[in-house]
């Protein structure tokens, strides 16, 4: 029992200058330990456990910390590993099937669950021993451990993202961008689109979709150079006008400019129909003969352009106008021109003139990939077109005859007495496709042919012919 505070000299010295209540509480703490009253502000002293703290080496000075924050940071750095591996999900441990050891044939005994009342020290070790005293091999390290108890059974967000295949942003742009309807042109749909400022888009009509499909067929990309010959056995039935109309249509829809060659031995007028008589006379009248005379010096498209005429994006080679020279074009000369054109143009049209027996015709048919046979709405015109196809089939050009495109032009606006359906049925069975061009003053006058002045039905027919030509390039 300690002495009272008033008889303790040390306590008297320590209590000097303190209020009586403070001295009384302090004396009680010294006599009986800390008071349960929280208002005293006392804190139990905690003695650190130094049993697990490694002792500093002898002679190593203990660093002094200037603040509590530095000391805490140093302690965290010493106790936390430098790298914490990301938690991974471990698969459930598969059941271990007992296997024989070393040929002895002994089975590993199954470990029984320990008794709940048995002390932890009495639980047998996990290592298993066979009956003959041979220790079993420890479990392989390749078998994963059991999943931690705190892990959730359902997959995490990281697992779901890892198992989900990434979408292809290049081949499937529609996954992220809403498909936009094509803009309607003309008709009620186009009027509604224009009135609402595009807010109400009903999409294109069936007619417009057909027109767009024809445009895609005409604009198909080609690998190589192709040639189409336009011929007939009778003049004045729309052969040259078909060549110009189809050539202008190809130039309108294709990314590469087409070329049209006038190989008519009878003073062809291909360039006059494409440019107009007045413009052709004002320009430099270079012809196919001039091109042949200087063909060895032409080594670029720029040099070739000096011998060509241009109707928009349609490039043309004029035929010879001198009757004494026009019929002198041979098959070998045409093949030389065709070889030169194939270096710079992917699509070429050749206006062959009338007949199939003149000098250059064998070279034209030899280099042609398909044919356009011009015919008219007359009994004689239909018979001549049929005779042309039979002649081709019997002279080694059966593939050209089978894949030919027959174009019937109503150039003279035939009377109602002519049975157009009967003529079409007469020719449809011996060719790949038959296309009718309706009567149009822009074609019948025999002068300049431009797409702007043609009727919509005529332009539609030329688009069908151009699409059929490109479809035949295989």
Tab-separated table of C-alpha atoms in Angstrom:
chain	number	residue	atom	x	y	z
A	1	UNK	CA	0.000	0.000	0.000
A	2	UNK	CA	1.676	3.244	-1.125
A	3	UNK	CA	1.987	6.158	1.163
A	4	UNK	CA	-0.629	8.874	0.918
A	5	UNK	CA	0.039	11.601	-1.521
A	6	UNK	CA	0.367	14.250	1.173
A	7	UNK	CA	3.200	12.218	2.880
A	8	UNK	CA	5.090	11.528	-0.365
A	9	UNK	CA	7.815	14.113	-0.884
A	10	UNK	CA	8.150	13.434	-4.579
A	11	UNK	CA	4.451	13.797	-5.098
A	12	UNK	CA	4.464	17.079	-3.204
A	13	UNK	CA	7.204	18.350	-5.475
A	14	UNK	CA	5.384	17.177	-8.632
A	15	UNK	CA	2.068	18.669	-7.494
A	16	UNK	CA	3.429	22.073	-6.930
A	17	UNK	CA	1.376	24.635	-8.746
A	18	UNK	CA	-1.449	22.167	-9.731
A	19	UNK	CA	-5.087	22.462	-8.710
A	20	UNK	CA	-6.286	20.147	-5.930
A	21	UNK	CA	-8.640	18.201	-8.236
A	22	UNK	CA	-5.856	17.448	-10.685
A	23	UNK	CA	-3.550	16.335	-7.936
A	24	UNK	CA	-6.221	14.066	-6.485
A	25	UNK	CA	-6.897	12.280	-9.778
A	26	UNK	CA	-3.224	11.835	-10.421
A	27	UNK	CA	-2.688	10.405	-6.960
A	28	UNK	CA	-5.527	7.965	-7.457
A	29	UNK	CA	-4.036	6.813	-10.793
A	30	UNK	CA	-0.722	6.147	-9.187
A	31	UNK	CA	-2.361	4.322	-6.340
A	32	UNK	CA	-4.970	2.137	-8.125
A	33	UNK	CA	-4.167	2.328	-11.867
A	34	UNK	CA	-6.054	4.239	-14.630
A	35	UNK	CA	-9.569	5.479	-13.956
A	36	UNK	CA	-12.414	4.250	-16.140
A	37	UNK	CA	-13.477	7.852	-16.626
A	38	UNK	CA	-12.785	8.880	-20.242
A	39	UNK	CA	-12.621	12.521	-19.262
A	40	UNK	CA	-9.260	12.056	-17.637
A	41	UNK	CA	-7.703	11.848	-21.133
A	42	UNK	CA	-5.510	8.913	-20.169
A	43	UNK	CA	-4.260	6.355	-22.762
A	44	UNK	CA	-2.925	2.959	-21.873
A	45	UNK	CA	0.687	2.504	-22.671
A	46	UNK	CA	1.359	-0.061	-25.412
A	47	UNK	CA	4.636	-1.894	-25.305
A	48	UNK	CA	5.780	-2.819	-28.883
A	49	UNK	CA	6.503	-6.455	-29.549
A	50	UNK	CA	10.111	-6.566	-30.620
A	51	UNK	CA	10.235	-10.314	-30.958
A	52	UNK	CA	9.503	-10.213	-34.726
A	53	UNK	CA	11.475	-7.059	-35.491
A	54	UNK	CA	14.994	-7.842	-36.636
A	55	UNK	CA	17.645	-6.268	-34.508
A	56	UNK	CA	19.836	-3.766	-36.278
A	57	UNK	CA	23.339	-4.816	-37.079
A	58	UNK	CA	25.996	-3.867	-34.690
A	59	UNK	CA	27.665	-0.641	-35.569
A	60	UNK	CA	24.823	0.423	-37.908
A	61	UNK	CA	23.389	3.731	-36.791
A	62	UNK	CA	19.632	3.825	-36.382
A	63	UNK	CA	18.193	6.505	-38.690
A	64	UNK	CA	16.360	9.221	-36.922
A	65	UNK	CA	13.006	10.352	-38.303
A	66	UNK	CA	12.167	13.992	-38.166
A	67	UNK	CA	8.408	13.438	-38.322
A	68	UNK	CA	5.760	10.806	-37.789
A	69	UNK	CA	4.879	10.835	-41.563
A	70	UNK	CA	8.423	9.881	-42.582
A	71	UNK	CA	8.529	7.127	-40.004
A	72	UNK	CA	5.186	5.710	-41.210
A	73	UNK	CA	6.293	5.841	-44.850
A	74	UNK	CA	9.512	4.020	-44.001
A	75	UNK	CA	7.575	1.349	-42.135
A	76	UNK	CA	5.155	0.849	-45.032
A	77	UNK	CA	8.015	0.551	-47.482
A	78	UNK	CA	9.744	-2.038	-45.359
A	79	UNK	CA	6.617	-4.155	-44.809
A	80	UNK	CA	4.992	-3.945	-48.310
A	81	UNK	CA	6.487	-6.023	-51.173
A	82	UNK	CA	7.673	-4.117	-54.221
A	83	UNK	CA	5.293	-5.937	-56.585
A	84	UNK	CA	1.837	-7.250	-55.867
A	85	UNK	CA	0.689	-9.759	-58.494
A	86	UNK	CA	-2.809	-9.290	-59.842
A	87	UNK	CA	-5.306	-11.727	-58.369
A	88	UNK	CA	-6.049	-14.591	-60.698
A	89	UNK	CA	-8.924	-16.990	-60.663
A	90	UNK	CA	-7.779	-20.511	-60.047
A	91	UNK	CA	-9.831	-23.416	-61.340
A	92	UNK	CA	-11.315	-25.819	-58.859
A	93	UNK	CA	-8.962	-28.566	-57.810
A	94	UNK	CA	-9.784	-31.769	-59.675
A	95	UNK	CA	-10.287	-34.935	-57.641
A	96	UNK	CA	-7.109	-36.931	-57.208
A	97	UNK	CA	-7.405	-40.503	-58.437
A	98	UNK	CA	-5.192	-42.979	-56.527
A	99	UNK	CA	-2.465	-44.371	-58.799
A	100	UNK	CA	-0.187	-47.372	-58.201
A	101	UNK	CA	3.383	-46.556	-57.146
A	102	UNK	CA	6.464	-48.134	-58.649
A	103	UNK	CA	4.685	-51.250	-59.821
A	104	UNK	CA	3.886	-52.310	-56.270
A	105	UNK	CA	0.210	-51.971	-57.013
A	106	UNK	CA	-0.663	-50.472	-53.662
A	107	UNK	CA	-3.521	-47.965	-53.619
A	108	UNK	CA	-3.192	-44.700	-51.777
A	109	UNK	CA	-5.583	-44.758	-48.794
A	110	UNK	CA	-8.216	-42.096	-48.689
A	111	UNK	CA	-7.675	-39.542	-45.937
A	112	UNK	CA	-10.521	-39.415	-43.498
A	113	UNK	CA	-11.912	-36.168	-42.265
A	114	UNK	CA	-10.565	-35.270	-38.819
A	115	UNK	CA	-12.829	-35.489	-35.842
A	116	UNK	CA	-14.346	-32.160	-34.853
A	117	UNK	CA	-13.476	-32.856	-31.162
A	118	UNK	CA	-9.943	-33.928	-31.919
A	119	UNK	CA	-7.249	-31.344	-31.172
A	120	UNK	CA	-5.524	-29.681	-34.114
A	121	UNK	CA	-2.209	-31.230	-33.064
A	122	UNK	CA	-3.719	-34.695	-33.375
A	123	UNK	CA	-4.848	-34.291	-36.995
A	124	UNK	CA	-2.638	-36.493	-39.174
A	125	UNK	CA	-0.451	-34.943	-41.827
A	126	UNK	CA	-1.690	-34.744	-45.403
A	127	UNK	CA	1.088	-36.925	-46.747
A	128	UNK	CA	-0.145	-40.431	-47.456
A	129	UNK	CA	1.723	-43.634	-46.849
A	130	UNK	CA	1.186	-46.958	-48.571
A	131	UNK	CA	0.816	-50.197	-46.680
A	132	UNK	CA	4.344	-51.453	-47.327
A	133	UNK	CA	5.951	-48.409	-45.702
A	134	UNK	CA	6.882	-46.577	-48.892
A	135	UNK	CA	6.139	-42.880	-48.648
A	136	UNK	CA	3.857	-41.522	-51.359
A	137	UNK	CA	5.163	-38.845	-53.678
A	138	UNK	CA	4.089	-35.328	-52.799
A	139	UNK	CA	1.326	-33.872	-54.937
A	140	UNK	CA	2.477	-32.386	-58.249
A	141	UNK	CA	2.959	-28.651	-58.405
A	142	UNK	CA	1.010	-28.567	-61.693
A	143	UNK	CA	-2.262	-29.192	-59.850
A	144	UNK	CA	-3.669	-25.817	-58.903
A	145	UNK	CA	-4.616	-25.040	-55.346
A	146	UNK	CA	-8.145	-24.618	-54.184
A	147	UNK	CA	-9.757	-21.269	-54.941
A	148	UNK	CA	-9.608	-18.866	-52.013
A	149	UNK	CA	-12.689	-18.875	-49.844
A	150	UNK	CA	-13.280	-15.153	-50.327
A	151	UNK	CA	-13.520	-15.455	-54.125
A	152	UNK	CA	-16.928	-15.116	-55.741
A	153	UNK	CA	-18.169	-17.955	-57.921
A	154	UNK	CA	-19.508	-15.712	-60.711
A	155	UNK	CA	-17.064	-14.310	-63.321
A	156	UNK	CA	-15.709	-10.850	-62.869
A	157	UNK	CA	-15.986	-7.997	-65.363
A	158	UNK	CA	-12.385	-8.577	-66.454
A	159	UNK	CA	-13.173	-12.224	-67.261
A	160	UNK	CA	-16.211	-11.230	-69.314
A	161	UNK	CA	-14.209	-8.650	-71.316
A	162	UNK	CA	-11.373	-11.124	-71.906
A	163	UNK	CA	-13.756	-13.828	-73.196
A	164	UNK	CA	-15.730	-11.454	-75.460
A	165	UNK	CA	-14.299	-11.298	-79.016
A	166	UNK	CA	-13.350	-7.856	-80.212
A	167	UNK	CA	-15.528	-6.557	-83.083
A	168	UNK	CA	-13.943	-5.921	-86.481
A	169	UNK	CA	-14.094	-2.148	-86.994
A	170	UNK	CA	-12.999	-2.417	-90.657
A	171	UNK	CA	-15.163	-5.188	-92.126
A	172	UNK	CA	-18.215	-4.431	-89.965
A	173	UNK	CA	-18.623	-0.652	-89.808
A	174	UNK	CA	-22.384	-1.085	-89.618
A	175	UNK	CA	-22.079	-2.230	-86.011
A	176	UNK	CA	-21.345	1.318	-84.924
A	177	UNK	CA	-22.863	3.525	-87.645
A	178	UNK	CA	-26.533	3.495	-88.501
A	179	UNK	CA	-27.072	2.773	-92.180
A	180	UNK	CA	-28.341	5.788	-94.072
A	181	UNK	CA	-30.990	5.403	-96.747
A	182	UNK	CA	-30.087	6.602	-100.231
A	183	UNK	CA	-31.507	9.944	-101.181
A	184	UNK	CA	-34.630	9.707	-103.380
A	185	UNK	CA	-34.459	11.578	-106.678
A	186	UNK	CA	-37.615	12.815	-108.387
A	187	UNK	CA	-41.208	11.757	-107.884
A	188	UNK	CA	-43.202	12.034	-104.673
A	189	UNK	CA	-40.371	10.624	-102.562
A	190	UNK	CA	-37.923	13.238	-103.814
A	191	UNK	CA	-40.462	16.033	-103.277
A	192	UNK	CA	-41.120	14.955	-99.669
A	193	UNK	CA	-37.386	14.728	-99.022
A	194	UNK	CA	-36.802	18.254	-100.363
A	195	UNK	CA	-39.790	19.776	-98.522
A	196	UNK	CA	-38.718	18.345	-95.147
A	197	UNK	CA	-35.055	19.163	-95.643
A	198	UNK	CA	-34.109	15.488	-95.493
A	199	UNK	CA	-35.863	14.841	-92.166
A	200	UNK	CA	-38.328	12.457	-93.832
A	201	UNK	CA	-36.467	10.052	-96.106
A	202	UNK	CA	-38.733	7.460	-97.697
A	203	UNK	CA	-35.850	5.947	-99.628
A	204	UNK	CA	-35.553	5.513	-103.388
A	205	UNK	CA	-38.346	4.035	-105.443
A	206	UNK	CA	-38.124	0.708	-107.270
A	207	UNK	CA	-37.366	2.516	-110.535
A	208	UNK	CA	-34.535	4.463	-108.970
A	209	UNK	CA	-33.105	1.296	-107.411
A	210	UNK	CA	-33.067	-0.322	-110.857
A	211	UNK	CA	-31.277	2.698	-112.287
A	212	UNK	CA	-28.691	2.590	-109.507
A	213	UNK	CA	-28.112	-1.105	-110.134
A	214	UNK	CA	-27.451	-0.417	-113.812
A	215	UNK	CA	-24.942	2.242	-112.819
A	216	UNK	CA	-23.112	-0.198	-110.537
A	217	UNK	CA	-22.923	-2.784	-113.307
A	218	UNK	CA	-21.500	-0.248	-115.755
A	219	UNK	CA	-18.919	1.041	-113.242
A	220	UNK	CA	-17.613	-2.421	-112.350
A	221	UNK	CA	-13.845	-2.452	-112.054
A	222	UNK	CA	-12.107	-4.424	-114.796
A	223	UNK	CA	-8.793	-6.240	-114.809
A	224	UNK	CA	-7.315	-5.732	-118.270
A	225	UNK	CA	-8.442	-4.176	-121.543
A	226	UNK	CA	-11.587	-5.238	-123.464
A	227	UNK	CA	-12.966	-4.485	-126.899
A	228	UNK	CA	-16.558	-4.509	-128.211
A	229	UNK	CA	-17.294	-4.466	-131.931
A	230	UNK	CA	-20.487	-2.821	-133.191
A	231	UNK	CA	-21.461	-4.118	-136.646
A	232	UNK	CA	-24.365	-4.650	-139.014
A	233	UNK	CA	-25.045	-5.861	-142.554
A	234	UNK	CA	-27.109	-2.819	-143.497
A	235	UNK	CA	-26.407	0.870	-143.066
A	236	UNK	CA	-28.687	3.478	-141.630
A	237	UNK	CA	-30.156	1.387	-138.818
A	238	UNK	CA	-28.531	3.054	-135.801
A	239	UNK	CA	-25.069	1.440	-135.644
A	240	UNK	CA	-23.010	4.635	-135.261
A	241	UNK	CA	-25.565	6.360	-133.017
A	242	UNK	CA	-25.543	3.296	-130.766
A	243	UNK	CA	-21.740	3.434	-130.577
A	244	UNK	CA	-21.806	7.117	-129.593
A	245	UNK	CA	-24.697	6.771	-127.115
A	246	UNK	CA	-23.190	3.752	-125.389
A	247	UNK	CA	-19.724	5.342	-125.374
A	248	UNK	CA	-21.039	8.498	-123.694
A	249	UNK	CA	-22.912	6.375	-121.152
A	250	UNK	CA	-19.765	4.400	-120.311
A	251	UNK	CA	-17.870	7.678	-119.886
A	252	UNK	CA	-20.580	8.995	-117.545
A	253	UNK	CA	-20.556	6.064	-115.103
A	254	UNK	CA	-17.090	4.567	-115.324
A	255	UNK	CA	-14.099	5.895	-113.461
A	256	UNK	CA	-11.801	5.313	-116.451
A	257	UNK	CA	-12.397	6.969	-119.817
A	258	UNK	CA	-13.490	4.669	-122.674
A	259	UNK	CA	-12.201	4.857	-126.232
A	260	UNK	CA	-14.173	4.575	-129.501
A	261	UNK	CA	-12.421	3.667	-132.786
A	262	UNK	CA	-13.920	4.429	-136.187
A	263	UNK	CA	-12.921	1.463	-138.375
A	264	UNK	CA	-15.656	2.050	-140.932
A	265	UNK	CA	-14.158	1.698	-144.415
A	266	UNK	CA	-16.892	3.853	-145.956
A	267	UNK	CA	-15.851	7.283	-144.591
A	268	UNK	CA	-17.322	6.801	-141.150
A	269	UNK	CA	-18.805	9.722	-139.261
A	270	UNK	CA	-18.298	8.556	-135.665
A	271	UNK	CA	-16.487	11.723	-134.528
A	272	UNK	CA	-18.986	14.001	-136.282
A	273	UNK	CA	-21.875	12.343	-134.446
A	274	UNK	CA	-20.067	12.735	-131.099
A	275	UNK	CA	-18.717	16.285	-131.536
A	276	UNK	CA	-20.886	17.861	-134.207
A	277	UNK	CA	-19.873	18.639	-137.770
A	278	UNK	CA	-18.818	22.225	-137.053
A	279	UNK	CA	-16.570	21.443	-134.089
A	280	UNK	CA	-14.905	18.556	-135.896
A	281	UNK	CA	-14.000	20.729	-138.869
A	282	UNK	CA	-12.541	23.429	-136.624
A	283	UNK	CA	-10.350	20.969	-134.746
A	284	UNK	CA	-7.243	19.292	-136.079
A	285	UNK	CA	-8.694	16.507	-138.264
A	286	UNK	CA	-6.256	13.767	-137.340
A	287	UNK	CA	-7.441	10.333	-138.430
A	288	UNK	CA	-6.614	6.692	-137.932
A	289	UNK	CA	-4.196	6.908	-140.872
A	290	UNK	CA	-2.146	9.605	-139.111
A	291	UNK	CA	-2.029	7.412	-136.038
A	292	UNK	CA	-0.704	4.461	-138.058
A	293	UNK	CA	1.994	6.565	-139.704
A	294	UNK	CA	3.392	7.685	-136.324
A	295	UNK	CA	2.539	4.708	-134.148
A	296	UNK	CA	6.202	3.864	-133.467
A	297	UNK	CA	6.801	7.237	-131.798
A	298	UNK	CA	3.853	6.968	-129.394
A	299	UNK	CA	5.029	5.786	-125.994
A	300	UNK	CA	2.637	7.561	-123.603
A	301	UNK	CA	-0.971	8.603	-123.236
A	302	UNK	CA	0.047	12.219	-123.758
A	303	UNK	CA	1.562	11.370	-127.132
A	304	UNK	CA	-1.514	9.311	-128.060
A	305	UNK	CA	-3.872	12.181	-127.155
A	306	UNK	CA	-2.497	14.226	-130.099
A	307	UNK	CA	-4.249	11.825	-132.487
A	308	UNK	CA	-7.543	11.618	-130.616
A	309	UNK	CA	-10.697	13.705	-130.192
A	310	UNK	CA	-12.616	14.174	-126.951
A	311	UNK	CA	-16.370	14.336	-126.445
A	312	UNK	CA	-16.354	14.932	-122.715
A	313	UNK	CA	-14.678	11.865	-121.202
A	314	UNK	CA	-15.184	9.778	-124.350
A	315	UNK	CA	-11.985	9.594	-126.391
A	316	UNK	CA	-12.342	8.942	-130.111
A	317	UNK	CA	-10.135	8.008	-133.073
A	318	UNK	CA	-11.560	9.394	-136.302
A	319	UNK	CA	-11.932	7.270	-139.406
A	320	UNK	CA	-10.327	8.104	-142.735
A	321	UNK	CA	-12.489	10.399	-144.864
A	322	UNK	CA	-10.644	9.931	-148.146
A	323	UNK	CA	-12.439	7.166	-150.080
A	324	UNK	CA	-9.175	6.063	-151.693
A	325	UNK	CA	-7.533	5.496	-148.321
A	326	UNK	CA	-10.444	4.469	-146.087
A	327	UNK	CA	-10.717	0.945	-147.489
A	328	UNK	CA	-6.995	0.284	-147.137
A	329	UNK	CA	-7.084	-0.472	-143.379
A	330	UNK	CA	-5.910	-4.072	-142.998
A	331	UNK	CA	-6.388	-6.581	-140.186
A	332	UNK	CA	-2.714	-6.301	-139.170
A	333	UNK	CA	-2.925	-2.501	-138.979
A	334	UNK	CA	-6.029	-2.636	-136.848
A	335	UNK	CA	-4.358	-5.125	-134.487
A	336	UNK	CA	-1.447	-2.718	-134.062
A	337	UNK	CA	-3.869	0.059	-133.101
A	338	UNK	CA	-5.779	-2.247	-130.795
A	339	UNK	CA	-2.551	-3.258	-129.031
A	340	UNK	CA	-1.634	0.397	-128.520
A	341	UNK	CA	-5.097	1.267	-127.171
A	342	UNK	CA	-5.044	-1.680	-124.750
A	343	UNK	CA	-2.075	-0.111	-122.924
A	344	UNK	CA	-4.119	2.927	-121.838
A	345	UNK	CA	-7.841	2.057	-121.974
A	346	UNK	CA	-9.791	-0.710	-120.257
A	347	UNK	CA	-12.883	-0.402	-122.506
A	348	UNK	CA	-12.829	0.178	-126.264
A	349	UNK	CA	-15.687	0.311	-128.788
A	350	UNK	CA	-15.062	-0.290	-132.494
A	351	UNK	CA	-17.503	0.996	-135.119
A	352	UNK	CA	-17.056	-1.607	-137.840
A	353	UNK	CA	-19.289	-0.278	-140.547
A	354	UNK	CA	-21.485	-2.450	-142.733
A	355	UNK	CA	-20.586	-5.989	-143.711
A	356	UNK	CA	-18.280	-8.550	-142.188
A	357	UNK	CA	-15.959	-9.251	-145.109
A	358	UNK	CA	-13.882	-6.084	-145.558
A	359	UNK	CA	-10.125	-6.073	-144.972
A	360	UNK	CA	-9.977	-5.095	-141.286
A	361	UNK	CA	-12.919	-7.249	-140.189
A	362	UNK	CA	-10.905	-10.386	-139.458
A	363	UNK	CA	-8.609	-8.442	-137.110
A	364	UNK	CA	-11.604	-6.797	-135.401
A	365	UNK	CA	-13.350	-10.121	-134.765
A	366	UNK	CA	-10.105	-11.711	-133.635
A	367	UNK	CA	-9.580	-9.077	-130.908
A	368	UNK	CA	-13.246	-8.597	-129.919
A	369	UNK	CA	-14.485	-9.771	-126.522
A	370	UNK	CA	-18.176	-9.364	-127.419
A	371	UNK	CA	-20.370	-7.998	-130.216
A	372	UNK	CA	-23.271	-5.596	-130.626
A	373	UNK	CA	-25.397	-6.399	-133.667
A	374	UNK	CA	-27.417	-3.412	-134.876
A	375	UNK	CA	-30.844	-4.087	-136.374
A	376	UNK	CA	-34.068	-2.219	-137.156
A	377	UNK	CA	-37.810	-2.733	-136.879
A	378	UNK	CA	-38.228	-4.097	-140.361
A	379	UNK	CA	-38.450	-7.543	-141.834
A	380	UNK	CA	-35.283	-6.983	-143.857
A	381	UNK	CA	-33.371	-5.649	-140.842
A	382	UNK	CA	-34.331	-8.610	-138.678
A	383	UNK	CA	-33.335	-11.061	-141.396
A	384	UNK	CA	-29.942	-9.381	-141.882
A	385	UNK	CA	-29.217	-9.486	-138.144
A	386	UNK	CA	-30.090	-13.176	-138.048
A	387	UNK	CA	-27.910	-13.817	-141.099
A	388	UNK	CA	-25.001	-12.034	-139.408
A	389	UNK	CA	-25.224	-14.278	-136.355
A	390	UNK	CA	-25.402	-17.414	-138.506
A	391	UNK	CA	-22.369	-16.280	-140.507
A	392	UNK	CA	-20.353	-15.706	-137.335
A	393	UNK	CA	-21.286	-19.101	-135.902
A	394	UNK	CA	-20.283	-20.889	-139.117
A	395	UNK	CA	-16.904	-19.108	-139.493
A	396	UNK	CA	-15.295	-19.867	-136.156
A	397	UNK	CA	-16.921	-17.143	-134.023
A	398	UNK	CA	-19.600	-19.215	-132.346
A	399	UNK	CA	-18.846	-17.801	-128.861
A	400	UNK	CA	-19.183	-14.239	-130.163
A	401	UNK	CA	-22.506	-15.085	-131.803
A	402	UNK	CA	-23.864	-16.817	-128.689
A	403	UNK	CA	-22.895	-13.906	-126.403
A	404	UNK	CA	-23.866	-11.145	-128.841
A	405	UNK	CA	-26.183	-8.263	-127.892
A	406	UNK	CA	-28.792	-7.423	-130.522
A	407	UNK	CA	-29.920	-3.770	-130.476
A	408	UNK	CA	-33.090	-2.899	-132.375
A	409	UNK	CA	-33.395	0.857	-132.935
A	410	UNK	CA	-36.731	2.361	-133.917
A	411	UNK	CA	-35.016	5.010	-135.982
A	412	UNK	CA	-37.781	5.794	-138.480
A	413	UNK	CA	-40.723	5.365	-136.092
A	414	UNK	CA	-42.261	2.439	-137.901
A	415	UNK	CA	-45.998	2.291	-138.294
A	416	UNK	CA	-48.329	0.224	-136.222
A	417	UNK	CA	-48.533	-2.348	-139.007
A	418	UNK	CA	-45.094	-3.674	-138.046
A	419	UNK	CA	-45.311	-6.393	-135.402
A	420	UNK	CA	-42.444	-5.403	-133.125
A	421	UNK	CA	-43.036	-8.283	-130.742
A	422	UNK	CA	-42.733	-10.827	-133.540
A	423	UNK	CA	-39.396	-9.322	-134.684
A	424	UNK	CA	-38.036	-9.357	-131.146
A	425	UNK	CA	-39.076	-12.972	-130.641
A	426	UNK	CA	-37.428	-13.835	-133.965
A	427	UNK	CA	-34.046	-12.572	-132.723
A	428	UNK	CA	-34.200	-13.172	-128.980
A	429	UNK	CA	-33.497	-16.901	-129.120
A	430	UNK	CA	-30.184	-16.650	-130.979
A	431	UNK	CA	-28.325	-14.070	-128.834
A	432	UNK	CA	-27.484	-13.411	-125.190
A	433	UNK	CA	-29.670	-10.320	-124.837
A	434	UNK	CA	-31.975	-8.206	-126.986
A	435	UNK	CA	-32.484	-4.514	-126.186
A	436	UNK	CA	-34.845	-2.132	-127.976
A	437	UNK	CA	-34.062	1.584	-128.390
A	438	UNK	CA	-37.273	3.642	-128.818
A	439	UNK	CA	-37.698	6.310	-131.419
A	440	UNK	CA	-35.928	9.550	-130.504
A	441	UNK	CA	-35.440	12.656	-132.641
A	442	UNK	CA	-32.023	13.153	-131.041
A	443	UNK	CA	-30.949	9.917	-132.737
A	444	UNK	CA	-33.039	9.933	-135.907
A	445	UNK	CA	-31.793	13.286	-137.224
A	446	UNK	CA	-28.350	11.846	-137.961
A	447	UNK	CA	-26.507	14.759	-136.370
A	448	UNK	CA	-24.973	15.379	-132.956
A	449	UNK	CA	-25.830	12.763	-130.307
A	450	UNK	CA	-25.767	14.039	-126.722
A	451	UNK	CA	-27.269	12.440	-123.645
A	452	UNK	CA	-28.798	15.719	-122.451
A	453	UNK	CA	-31.298	15.923	-125.311
A	454	UNK	CA	-32.286	12.256	-125.355
A	455	UNK	CA	-35.542	10.992	-123.916
A	456	UNK	CA	-35.363	9.142	-120.573
A	457	UNK	CA	-36.421	5.904	-122.288
A	458	UNK	CA	-33.562	6.232	-124.803
A	459	UNK	CA	-31.013	6.937	-122.099
A	460	UNK	CA	-32.324	3.947	-120.159
A	461	UNK	CA	-31.849	1.725	-123.222
A	462	UNK	CA	-28.243	2.902	-123.673
A	463	UNK	CA	-27.576	2.181	-120.006
A	464	UNK	CA	-28.906	-1.345	-120.427
A	465	UNK	CA	-26.652	-1.863	-123.460
A	466	UNK	CA	-23.598	-0.533	-121.583
A	467	UNK	CA	-24.340	-2.746	-118.568
A	468	UNK	CA	-24.771	-5.805	-120.818
A	469	UNK	CA	-21.434	-5.030	-122.514
A	470	UNK	CA	-19.538	-4.794	-119.223
A	471	UNK	CA	-21.269	-7.945	-117.951
A	472	UNK	CA	-19.768	-9.798	-120.935
A	473	UNK	CA	-16.197	-8.892	-119.933
A	474	UNK	CA	-15.009	-11.947	-118.044
